[in-house]
Coordinates of N, CA, C and O in Angstrom, one line a residue:
X1 N 51.8 51.1 -13.4 CA 52.5 49.9 -13.6 C 52.1 48.9 -12.5 O 51.8 49.2 -11.4
X2 N 52.0 47.6 -12.9 CA 51.7 46.6 -11.9 C 53.0 45.9 -11.6 O 54.0 46.0 -12.3
X3 N 53.0 45.2 -10.5 CA 54.2 44.4 -10.2 C 54.3 44.2 -8.7 O 53.7 45.0 -7.9
X4 N 55.0 43.3 -8.2 CA 55.1 43.0 -6.8 C 56.5 43.1 -6.2 O 56.7 43.0 -5.0
X5 N 57.5 43.3 -7.1 CA 58.9 43.4 -6.5 C 59.6 44.4 -7.3 O 59.0 45.3 -8.0
X6 N 60.9 44.4 -7.3 CA 61.7 45.4 -8.0 C 61.4 45.3 -9.5 O 61.3 44.3 -10.1
X7 N 61.2 46.5 -10.1 CA 60.8 46.6 -11.5 C 62.0 46.1 -12.4 O 63.1 46.6 -12.3
X8 N 61.7 45.1 -13.3 CA 62.8 44.6 -14.1 C 63.3 45.7 -15.1 O 62.5 46.5 -15.6
X9 N 64.6 45.7 -15.3 CA 65.2 46.8 -16.1 C 64.6 46.8 -17.6 O 64.4 47.8 -18.1
X10 N 64.4 45.6 -18.1 CA 63.8 45.5 -19.5 C 62.5 46.2 -19.5 O 62.2 47.0 -20.5
X11 N 61.6 46.0 -18.5 CA 60.3 46.7 -18.5 C 60.5 48.2 -18.3 O 59.8 49.0 -19.0
X12 N 61.4 48.6 -17.5 CA 61.6 50.0 -17.2 C 62.0 50.7 -18.5 O 61.6 51.8 -18.9
X13 N 62.9 50.1 -19.3 CA 63.4 50.6 -20.6 C 62.2 50.7 -21.6 O 62.1 51.7 -22.3
X14 N 61.4 49.7 -21.6 CA 60.3 49.7 -22.5 C 59.3 50.8 -22.2 O 58.8 51.5 -23.1
X15 N 59.0 51.0 -20.9 CA 58.1 52.0 -20.5 C 58.6 53.4 -20.8 O 57.9 54.3 -21.3
X16 N 59.9 53.6 -20.5 CA 60.5 54.9 -20.8 C 60.4 55.2 -22.3 O 60.2 56.4 -22.7
X17 N 60.6 54.2 -23.1 CA 60.5 54.4 -24.6 C 59.1 54.9 -24.9 O 58.9 55.8 -25.8
X18 N 58.1 54.3 -24.3 CA 56.7 54.7 -24.6 C 56.4 56.1 -24.0 O 55.7 56.9 -24.6
X19 N 56.9 56.4 -22.9 CA 56.7 57.7 -22.3 C 57.4 58.8 -23.1 O 57.0 60.0 -23.0
X20 N 58.4 58.5 -23.9 CA 59.1 59.5 -24.6 C 58.4 59.8 -26.0 O 58.9 60.7 -26.7
X21 N 57.3 59.2 -26.3 CA 56.6 59.4 -27.5 C 56.2 60.9 -27.6 O 55.7 61.5 -26.6
X22 N 56.3 61.5 -28.8 CA 55.9 62.8 -29.1 C 54.9 62.8 -30.3 O 55.3 62.9 -31.4
X23 N 53.6 62.5 -30.0 CA 52.7 62.3 -31.1 C 52.4 63.7 -31.8 O 52.7 64.7 -31.3
X24 N 51.8 63.6 -33.0 CA 51.4 64.8 -33.7 C 50.4 65.5 -32.9 O 49.7 64.9 -32.1
X25 N 50.1 66.8 -33.2 CA 49.2 67.6 -32.4 C 47.8 67.1 -32.4 O 47.1 67.4 -31.4
X26 N 47.3 66.4 -33.4 CA 45.9 66.0 -33.5 C 45.7 64.8 -32.6 O 44.5 64.3 -32.5
X27 N 46.7 64.2 -32.0 CA 46.6 63.0 -31.2 C 47.0 63.3 -29.7 O 48.1 63.9 -29.5
X28 N 46.1 62.9 -28.8 CA 46.4 63.1 -27.4 C 46.7 61.7 -26.8 O 45.8 60.8 -26.9
X29 N 47.8 61.6 -26.0 CA 48.1 60.4 -25.3 C 48.1 60.7 -23.8 O 48.4 61.8 -23.4
X30 N 47.6 59.8 -23.0 CA 47.6 59.9 -21.6 C 47.9 58.5 -20.9 O 47.4 57.5 -21.4
X31 N 48.7 58.6 -19.9 CA 48.9 57.3 -19.1 C 47.7 57.0 -18.3 O 47.1 57.9 -17.7
X32 N 47.3 55.7 -18.3 CA 46.2 55.2 -17.5 C 46.6 54.0 -16.8 O 47.6 53.4 -17.0
X33 N 45.7 53.6 -15.9 CA 45.9 52.4 -15.1 C 45.9 51.2 -16.1 O 44.9 51.0 -16.8
X34 N 46.9 50.3 -16.0 CA 46.9 49.2 -17.0 C 46.0 48.0 -16.4 O 45.7 48.0 -15.2
X35 N 45.8 47.0 -17.2 CA 45.1 45.8 -16.8 C 45.9 45.2 -15.7 O 47.2 45.2 -15.8
X36 N 45.3 44.6 -14.7 CA 46.0 44.0 -13.6 C 46.4 42.6 -13.6 O 47.2 42.1 -12.9
X37 N 45.7 41.8 -14.4 CA 45.9 40.3 -14.4 C 46.4 39.7 -15.6 O 46.5 38.4 -15.7
X38 N 46.9 40.4 -16.6 CA 47.3 39.8 -17.8 C 48.8 39.4 -17.7 O 49.3 38.6 -18.5
X39 N 49.6 40.1 -16.9 CA 51.0 39.9 -16.8 C 51.5 40.5 -15.4 O 50.8 41.4 -14.9
X40 N 52.6 40.0 -14.9 CA 53.1 40.6 -13.7 C 53.4 42.1 -13.7 O 53.3 42.8 -12.8
X41 N 53.8 42.6 -14.9 CA 54.1 44.0 -15.1 C 53.3 44.5 -16.3 O 53.2 43.8 -17.3
X42 N 52.7 45.7 -16.2 CA 51.9 46.3 -17.3 C 52.0 47.8 -17.2 O 52.2 48.4 -16.2
X43 N 51.8 48.4 -18.4 CA 51.8 49.8 -18.5 C 50.8 50.1 -19.7 O 50.7 49.4 -20.6
X44 N 50.1 51.2 -19.6 CA 49.0 51.5 -20.6 C 48.9 53.0 -20.9 O 49.1 53.9 -20.0
X45 N 48.7 53.3 -22.1 CA 48.4 54.7 -22.6 C 47.0 54.6 -23.3 O 46.7 53.7 -24.0
X46 N 46.3 55.7 -23.2 CA 45.1 55.9 -24.0 C 45.4 57.0 -25.0 O 46.3 57.8 -24.9
X47 N 44.6 56.9 -26.1 CA 44.8 57.9 -27.2 C 43.4 58.3 -27.7 O 42.5 57.6 -27.7
X48 N 43.4 59.6 -28.1 CA 42.2 60.2 -28.8 C 42.7 61.0 -30.0 O 43.7 61.7 -29.9
X49 N 41.9 60.9 -31.1 CA 42.3 61.7 -32.3 C 41.0 62.0 -33.0 O 40.0 61.2 -33.0
X50 N 41.0 63.2 -33.6 CA 39.8 63.5 -34.5 C 40.4 64.0 -35.8 O 41.4 64.8 -35.9
X51 N 39.8 63.5 -36.9 CA 40.3 63.8 -38.2 C 39.6 64.9 -38.9 O 38.7 65.5 -38.3
X52 N 40.0 65.2 -40.1 CA 39.4 66.4 -40.8 C 37.9 66.2 -41.1 O 37.3 67.2 -41.3
X53 N 37.4 65.0 -41.2 CA 36.0 64.8 -41.5 C 35.2 64.6 -40.2 O 34.2 64.0 -40.2
X54 N 35.8 65.0 -39.1 CA 35.2 64.9 -37.7 C 35.1 63.4 -37.3 O 34.2 63.1 -36.5
X55 N 35.9 62.5 -37.9 CA 35.9 61.1 -37.5 C 36.7 61.1 -36.2 O 37.8 61.7 -36.1
X56 N 36.1 60.5 -35.1 CA 36.8 60.5 -33.8 C 37.2 59.1 -33.5 O 36.4 58.1 -33.7
X57 N 38.4 58.9 -33.0 CA 38.8 57.5 -32.6 C 39.4 57.6 -31.2 O 40.0 58.6 -30.8
X58 N 39.3 56.5 -30.5 CA 39.9 56.3 -29.2 C 40.7 55.0 -29.3 O 40.4 54.1 -30.1
X59 N 41.7 55.0 -28.5 CA 42.6 53.8 -28.5 C 43.3 53.6 -27.2 O 43.3 54.4 -26.3
X60 N 43.9 52.4 -27.1 CA 44.7 52.0 -26.0 C 45.9 51.2 -26.4 O 45.7 50.3 -27.3
X61 N 47.0 51.5 -25.9 CA 48.2 50.8 -26.1 C 48.7 50.3 -24.8 O 48.9 51.0 -23.9
X62 N 48.9 49.0 -24.7 CA 49.2 48.3 -23.5 C 50.5 47.5 -23.6 O 50.7 46.8 -24.6
X63 N 51.4 47.7 -22.7 CA 52.6 46.9 -22.6 C 52.5 45.9 -21.5 O 52.2 46.3 -20.4
X64 N 52.8 44.6 -21.8 CA 52.8 43.6 -20.9 C 54.2 43.0 -20.8 O 54.9 42.9 -21.8
X65 N 54.6 42.6 -19.5 CA 55.9 42.0 -19.3 C 55.8 40.9 -18.3 O 55.3 41.1 -17.2
X66 N 56.2 39.7 -18.8 CA 56.3 38.5 -17.9 C 57.7 38.0 -18.0 O 58.1 37.5 -19.0
X67 N 58.5 38.3 -16.9 CA 59.9 37.9 -17.0 C 60.1 36.4 -17.3 O 61.2 36.0 -17.8
X68 N 59.2 35.6 -17.0 CA 59.3 34.1 -17.3 C 58.9 33.8 -18.7 O 59.1 32.7 -19.2
X69 N 58.3 34.8 -19.4 CA 57.8 34.6 -20.8 C 56.5 33.8 -20.8 O 56.1 33.3 -19.8
X70 N 55.8 33.9 -21.9 CA 54.6 33.1 -22.1 C 54.7 32.5 -23.5 O 55.1 33.2 -24.5
X71 N 54.4 31.2 -23.6 CA 54.5 30.5 -24.9 C 53.8 31.2 -26.0 O 54.3 31.3 -27.1
X72 N 52.6 31.7 -25.8 CA 51.8 32.3 -26.8 C 52.5 33.6 -27.3 O 52.3 34.0 -28.5
X73 N 53.2 34.2 -26.5 CA 53.9 35.5 -26.9 C 55.2 35.2 -27.7 O 55.6 36.0 -28.5
X74 N 55.9 34.1 -27.3 CA 57.2 33.9 -27.9 C 58.2 34.9 -27.4 O 59.2 35.2 -28.2
X75 N 58.1 35.4 -26.2 CA 59.0 36.3 -25.6 C 58.5 36.8 -24.3 O 57.6 36.2 -23.7
X76 N 59.1 37.8 -23.7 CA 58.8 38.3 -22.4 C 58.0 39.6 -22.4 O 57.5 40.0 -21.4
X77 N 57.9 40.3 -23.6 CA 57.1 41.5 -23.7 C 56.0 41.2 -24.7 O 56.2 40.4 -25.6
X78 N 54.9 41.9 -24.5 CA 53.8 41.8 -25.5 C 53.2 43.2 -25.5 O 52.9 43.9 -24.5
X79 N 52.9 43.7 -26.7 CA 52.2 45.0 -27.0 C 50.8 44.6 -27.4 O 50.6 43.8 -28.3
X80 N 49.8 45.3 -26.8 CA 48.4 45.1 -27.2 C 47.9 46.5 -27.6 O 48.1 47.5 -26.9
X81 N 47.2 46.5 -28.8 CA 46.7 47.7 -29.3 C 45.2 47.6 -29.5 O 44.7 46.5 -30.0
X82 N 44.4 48.6 -29.2 CA 43.0 48.6 -29.4 C 42.6 50.0 -29.9 O 43.0 51.0 -29.4
X83 N 41.9 50.0 -31.0 CA 41.4 51.3 -31.6 C 40.0 51.1 -32.0 O 39.5 50.1 -32.6
X84 N 39.2 52.2 -31.7 CA 37.7 52.2 -32.0 C 37.4 53.5 -32.7 O 37.8 54.6 -32.1
X85 N 36.7 53.5 -33.8 CA 36.3 54.8 -34.4 C 34.9 54.7 -35.0 O 34.5 53.6 -35.5
X86 N 34.2 55.8 -34.9 CA 32.9 55.9 -35.5 C 33.1 56.2 -37.0 O 33.9 57.1 -37.3
X87 N 32.4 55.6 -37.9 CA 32.5 55.8 -39.3 C 31.2 56.3 -39.9 O 30.2 56.1 -39.4
X88 N 31.3 56.9 -41.1 CA 30.1 57.2 -41.8 C 29.6 55.9 -42.5 O 30.3 55.0 -42.7
X89 N 28.3 55.9 -42.7 CA 27.7 54.6 -43.2 C 28.2 54.2 -44.5 O 28.4 53.0 -44.8
X90 N 28.6 55.1 -45.4 CA 29.2 54.7 -46.7 C 30.5 54.0 -46.6 O 30.7 52.9 -47.2
X91 N 31.4 54.4 -45.7 CA 32.6 53.8 -45.5 C 32.4 52.4 -44.8 O 33.0 51.4 -45.1
X92 N 31.5 52.4 -43.9 CA 31.2 51.2 -43.1 C 30.7 50.1 -44.0 O 30.8 48.9 -43.7
X93 N 30.0 50.4 -45.1 CA 29.5 49.4 -46.0 C 30.5 48.8 -47.0 O 30.2 47.9 -47.7
X94 N 31.7 49.4 -47.0 CA 32.8 48.9 -47.9 C 33.2 47.5 -47.4 O 33.7 47.3 -46.3
X95 N 33.1 46.5 -48.2 CA 33.5 45.1 -47.8 C 35.0 45.0 -47.6 O 35.4 44.0 -47.0
X96 N 35.8 45.9 -48.1 CA 37.2 45.8 -47.9 C 37.7 46.5 -46.6 O 38.9 46.5 -46.3
X97 N 36.8 47.1 -45.9 CA 37.1 47.9 -44.7 C 38.0 47.1 -43.7 O 39.0 47.6 -43.3
X98 N 37.6 45.8 -43.4 CA 38.5 45.1 -42.4 C 39.9 44.9 -42.9 O 40.9 45.1 -42.2
X99 N 40.1 44.6 -44.2 CA 41.4 44.4 -44.8 C 42.2 45.7 -44.8 O 43.4 45.8 -44.5
X100 N 41.5 46.8 -45.1 CA 42.2 48.1 -45.1 C 42.6 48.5 -43.7 O 43.7 49.0 -43.5
X101 N 41.7 48.3 -42.7 CA 42.0 48.6 -41.3 C 43.2 47.8 -40.9 O 44.1 48.4 -40.2
X102 N 43.3 46.5 -41.3 CA 44.5 45.7 -40.9 C 45.8 46.3 -41.6 O 46.8 46.3 -40.9
X103 N 45.6 46.7 -42.8 CA 46.8 47.2 -43.5 C 47.3 48.5 -42.9 O 48.5 48.9 -43.0
X104 N 46.4 49.3 -42.3 CA 46.8 50.5 -41.6 C 47.8 50.2 -40.5 O 48.8 50.8 -40.3
X105 N 47.5 49.1 -39.8 CA 48.4 48.6 -38.7 C 49.7 48.1 -39.3 O 50.8 48.5 -38.9
X106 N 49.6 47.2 -40.2 CA 50.9 46.5 -40.7 C 51.8 47.6 -41.5 O 53.0 47.5 -41.3
X107 N 51.1 48.5 -42.2 CA 51.9 49.5 -42.9 C 52.6 50.4 -41.8 O 53.8 50.8 -42.0
X108 N 51.9 50.8 -40.8 CA 52.5 51.6 -39.7 C 53.6 50.9 -39.0 O 54.7 51.6 -38.8
X109 N 53.5 49.7 -38.7 CA 54.6 48.9 -38.1 C 55.8 48.9 -39.0 O 57.0 49.0 -38.6
X110 N 55.6 48.6 -40.3 CA 56.7 48.5 -41.3 C 57.4 49.9 -41.4 O 58.6 50.0 -41.4
X111 N 56.6 51.0 -41.6 CA 57.1 52.3 -41.8 C 57.9 52.8 -40.6 O 58.9 53.5 -40.7
X112 N 57.5 52.4 -39.4 CA 58.2 52.8 -38.2 C 59.5 52.0 -37.9 O 60.3 52.4 -37.1
X113 N 59.7 50.9 -38.6 CA 60.8 50.0 -38.3 C 60.7 49.2 -37.1 O 61.8 48.7 -36.6
X114 N 59.5 49.0 -36.6 CA 59.3 48.2 -35.4 C 59.8 46.8 -35.6 O 59.5 46.2 -36.6
X115 N 60.6 46.2 -34.7 CA 61.1 44.9 -34.8 C 60.2 44.0 -33.9 O 60.1 44.2 -32.7
X116 N 59.4 43.1 -34.5 CA 58.4 42.3 -33.8 C 58.2 40.9 -34.4 O 58.7 40.6 -35.5
X117 N 57.5 40.1 -33.6 CA 57.1 38.8 -34.1 C 55.7 38.5 -33.6 O 55.1 39.3 -32.7
X118 N 55.1 37.5 -34.0 CA 53.8 37.0 -33.5 C 52.7 38.0 -33.5 O 51.9 38.2 -32.6
X119 N 52.5 38.7 -34.7 CA 51.5 39.7 -34.8 C 50.1 39.0 -35.1 O 50.1 38.1 -36.0
X120 N 49.1 39.3 -34.4 CA 47.8 38.8 -34.7 C 46.7 39.7 -34.2 O 47.0 40.6 -33.4
X121 N 45.5 39.6 -34.7 CA 44.4 40.4 -34.3 C 43.2 40.3 -35.1 O 43.1 39.4 -36.0
X122 N 42.3 41.2 -34.8 CA 41.0 41.3 -35.6 C 40.6 42.7 -35.9 O 41.0 43.6 -35.2
X123 N 39.9 42.8 -37.0 CA 39.2 44.1 -37.3 C 37.7 43.8 -37.5 O 37.4 42.9 -38.2
X124 N 36.9 44.5 -36.8 CA 35.5 44.3 -36.7 C 34.8 45.6 -37.1 O 35.1 46.7 -36.6
X125 N 33.9 45.5 -38.1 CA 33.0 46.6 -38.4 C 31.6 46.3 -38.0 O 31.1 45.2 -38.2
X126 N 31.0 47.2 -37.3 CA 29.6 46.9 -36.7 C 28.7 48.1 -37.1 O 29.1 49.2 -37.2
X127 N 27.4 47.8 -37.2 CA 26.4 48.8 -37.4 C 25.4 48.5 -36.3 O 25.0 47.4 -36.0
X128 N 24.9 49.6 -35.6 CA 23.9 49.5 -34.6 C 22.8 50.5 -34.9 O 23.0 51.6 -35.3
X129 N 21.6 50.0 -34.7 CA 20.4 50.8 -35.0 C 19.7 51.0 -33.6 O 19.6 50.1 -32.8
X130 N 19.2 52.2 -33.4 CA 18.5 52.5 -32.1 C 17.0 52.6 -32.4 O 16.6 53.2 -33.5
X131 N 16.2 52.2 -31.5 CA 14.8 52.2 -31.7 C 14.1 52.7 -30.4 O 14.7 52.6 -29.3
X132 N 12.9 53.2 -30.5 CA 12.2 53.7 -29.4 C 12.8 54.9 -28.7 O 13.2 55.8 -29.4
X133 N 12.8 54.9 -27.4 CA 13.2 56.0 -26.6 C 14.7 56.1 -26.3 O 15.1 56.9 -25.5
X134 N 15.5 55.3 -27.0 CA 17.0 55.3 -26.8 C 17.5 56.6 -27.5 O 17.3 56.8 -28.7
X135 N 18.2 57.4 -26.7 CA 18.8 58.6 -27.2 C 20.0 58.3 -28.1 O 20.7 57.4 -27.9
X136 N 20.2 59.3 -29.0 CA 21.4 59.1 -29.9 C 21.0 59.0 -31.3 O 19.8 59.0 -31.7
X137 N 22.0 58.9 -32.2 CA 21.6 58.8 -33.7 C 20.9 57.5 -34.0 O 21.1 56.5 -33.2
X138 N 20.1 57.5 -35.0 CA 19.3 56.3 -35.3 C 20.3 55.1 -35.7 O 19.9 54.0 -35.4
X139 N 21.4 55.4 -36.3 CA 22.3 54.4 -36.7 C 23.8 54.8 -36.4 O 24.1 56.0 -36.7
X140 N 24.6 53.9 -36.0 CA 26.0 54.2 -35.8 C 26.8 53.1 -36.4 O 26.4 51.9 -36.4
X141 N 27.9 53.4 -37.0 CA 28.8 52.4 -37.6 C 30.2 52.6 -37.0 O 30.7 53.7 -36.9
X142 N 30.8 51.5 -36.6 CA 32.1 51.5 -35.9 C 33.0 50.6 -36.5 O 32.7 49.5 -37.0
X143 N 34.3 50.9 -36.3 CA 35.4 50.0 -36.7 C 36.2 49.8 -35.4 O 36.5 50.7 -34.6
X144 N 36.5 48.5 -35.1 CA 37.3 48.2 -34.0 C 38.5 47.3 -34.4 O 38.3 46.3 -35.2
X145 N 39.7 47.7 -34.1 CA 40.9 46.9 -34.4 C 41.5 46.5 -33.1 O 41.7 47.4 -32.2
X146 N 41.8 45.2 -32.9 CA 42.4 44.7 -31.7 C 43.6 43.9 -32.3 O 43.4 43.0 -33.1
X147 N 44.8 44.1 -31.7 CA 46.0 43.4 -32.2 C 47.0 43.3 -31.1 O 47.0 44.1 -30.1
X148 N 47.9 42.3 -31.2 CA 49.0 42.2 -30.3 C 50.2 41.6 -31.0 O 50.0 40.9 -32.0
X149 N 51.4 42.0 -30.5 CA 52.6 41.5 -31.1 C 53.7 41.5 -30.1 O 53.6 42.1 -29.0
X150 N 54.7 40.7 -30.4 CA 55.9 40.6 -29.4 C 57.0 41.4 -29.9 O 57.6 41.1 -31.0
X151 N 57.4 42.5 -29.2 CA 58.6 43.3 -29.6 C 59.8 42.4 -29.4 O 59.9 41.7 -28.4
X152 N 60.8 42.6 -30.2 CA 62.1 41.8 -30.0 C 63.1 42.6 -29.2 O 64.1 42.0 -28.8
X153 N 62.8 43.9 -28.9 CA 63.7 44.6 -28.0 C 62.9 45.5 -27.1 O 61.7 45.6 -27.3
X154 N 63.6 46.1 -26.1 CA 62.9 47.1 -25.2 C 62.7 48.4 -25.8 O 62.0 49.3 -25.3
X155 N 63.2 48.7 -27.0 CA 63.1 50.0 -27.7 C 61.7 50.0 -28.3 O 61.5 49.6 -29.5
X156 N 60.7 50.5 -27.5 CA 59.3 50.5 -28.0 C 58.9 51.8 -28.7 O 57.8 51.9 -29.1
X157 N 59.8 52.7 -28.9 CA 59.5 53.9 -29.6 C 58.9 53.7 -31.0 O 57.9 54.3 -31.3
X158 N 59.5 52.8 -31.8 CA 58.9 52.5 -33.1 C 57.5 51.9 -33.0 O 56.7 52.2 -33.8
X159 N 57.3 51.1 -32.0 CA 56.0 50.5 -31.8 C 55.0 51.6 -31.4 O 53.8 51.6 -31.9
X160 N 55.4 52.5 -30.5 CA 54.5 53.6 -30.1 C 54.2 54.5 -31.3 O 53.1 55.0 -31.5
X161 N 55.2 54.8 -32.1 CA 55.1 55.6 -33.3 C 54.1 54.9 -34.3 O 53.2 55.6 -34.9
X162 N 54.2 53.6 -34.4 CA 53.3 52.9 -35.3 C 51.8 53.0 -34.8 O 50.9 53.2 -35.6
X163 N 51.7 52.9 -33.5 CA 50.3 53.0 -32.9 C 49.8 54.4 -33.2 O 48.6 54.6 -33.6
X164 N 50.6 55.4 -33.0 CA 50.1 56.8 -33.3 C 49.8 57.0 -34.8 O 48.8 57.6 -35.1
X165 N 50.6 56.4 -35.7 CA 50.3 56.4 -37.1 C 49.0 55.7 -37.4 O 48.2 56.1 -38.3
X166 N 48.8 54.6 -36.8 CA 47.5 53.8 -36.9 C 46.3 54.7 -36.5 O 45.3 54.8 -37.3
X167 N 46.4 55.4 -35.4 CA 45.3 56.3 -35.0 C 45.1 57.4 -36.0 O 43.9 57.7 -36.3
X168 N 46.1 57.9 -36.6 CA 46.0 59.0 -37.6 C 45.3 58.4 -38.8 O 44.5 59.1 -39.4
X169 N 45.7 57.2 -39.3 CA 45.1 56.6 -40.4 C 43.6 56.4 -40.2 O 42.8 56.6 -41.1
X170 N 43.2 55.9 -39.1 CA 41.8 55.6 -38.8 C 40.9 56.8 -38.9 O 39.8 56.7 -39.4
X171 N 41.4 58.0 -38.5 CA 40.6 59.2 -38.5 C 40.8 60.0 -39.8 O 40.2 61.0 -40.0
X172 N 41.7 59.5 -40.7 CA 41.8 60.1 -42.0 C 42.8 61.3 -42.0 O 42.7 62.1 -42.9
X173 N 43.7 61.3 -41.1 CA 44.7 62.4 -41.1 C 45.8 62.1 -42.2 O 46.2 60.9 -42.3
X174 N 46.2 63.1 -42.9 CA 47.3 62.9 -43.9 C 48.6 62.6 -43.2 O 48.8 62.9 -42.0
X175 N 49.6 62.0 -43.9 CA 50.9 61.9 -43.3 C 51.4 63.2 -42.9 O 51.1 64.3 -43.4
X176 N 52.3 63.2 -41.9 CA 52.9 64.4 -41.4 C 53.7 65.1 -42.5 O 54.4 64.4 -43.3
X177 N 53.5 66.4 -42.7 CA 54.1 67.2 -43.7 C 53.2 67.3 -45.0 O 53.6 68.0 -45.9
X178 N 52.1 66.6 -45.0 CA 51.2 66.7 -46.2 C 50.0 67.4 -45.8 O 49.4 67.2 -44.7
X179 N 49.5 68.4 -46.6 CA 48.3 69.2 -46.3 C 47.2 68.7 -47.1 O 47.3 68.3 -48.3
X180 N 46.0 68.8 -46.5 CA 44.8 68.5 -47.3 C 44.3 69.7 -48.0 O 44.3 70.8 -47.4
X181 N 43.9 69.6 -49.2 CA 43.2 70.7 -49.9 C 41.7 70.7 -49.5 O 41.1 69.7 -49.5
X182 N 41.2 71.8 -49.1 CA 39.8 71.9 -48.8 C 39.0 72.0 -50.1 O 39.5 72.5 -51.1
X183 N 37.8 71.4 -50.1 CA 37.0 71.5 -51.3 C 36.5 72.9 -51.4 O 36.1 73.5 -50.5
X184 N 36.5 73.3 -52.7 CA 36.0 74.7 -52.9 C 34.5 74.6 -53.3 O 34.1 73.6 -53.9
X185 N 33.7 75.6 -52.9 CA 32.3 75.6 -53.2 C 32.1 75.7 -54.7 O 32.9 76.4 -55.4
X186 N 31.2 74.9 -55.2 CA 30.9 74.9 -56.6 C 31.7 73.9 -57.4 O 31.4 73.7 -58.6
X187 N 32.6 73.2 -56.7 CA 33.3 72.1 -57.4 C 32.6 70.8 -57.4 O 31.9 70.5 -56.5

């Protein structure tokens, strides 16, 4: 946490709500040092998940608090989410991928019941080719989602749950309680 004086109660409540998250077993969360200059108070979690097709994603969920508020936020709290995943080339070539990526976030926020305003962000799909002596695969395809929104209360558990659901969607995990059928040989 960043800050220079007594921790505001609103921020403490919001942090405790995020610390109480219990993500599904395929997702690992860890507390990390937050950005230092975006707001007087900040808290951050990192996330990692791997899906059934070995799609790996990393993410970061950041809570910012400025007791004076910021006009662009429309409030005193701001949640920032960042997710990055490597994709297979076929999925990366889908022109609807950015829209689908954004819907993973908006659907997760709606399903969790998160109360928020001022949602905005970007979804970027990139392809990189390596040449010469650079080690690694010849081509990589990535999806990056960056978003932020203003929670209307300090109860950030639904916001954290939505972030966890977003991570699960990005790596292709089924909803909790749903099992994937494995493909049988010869089918």
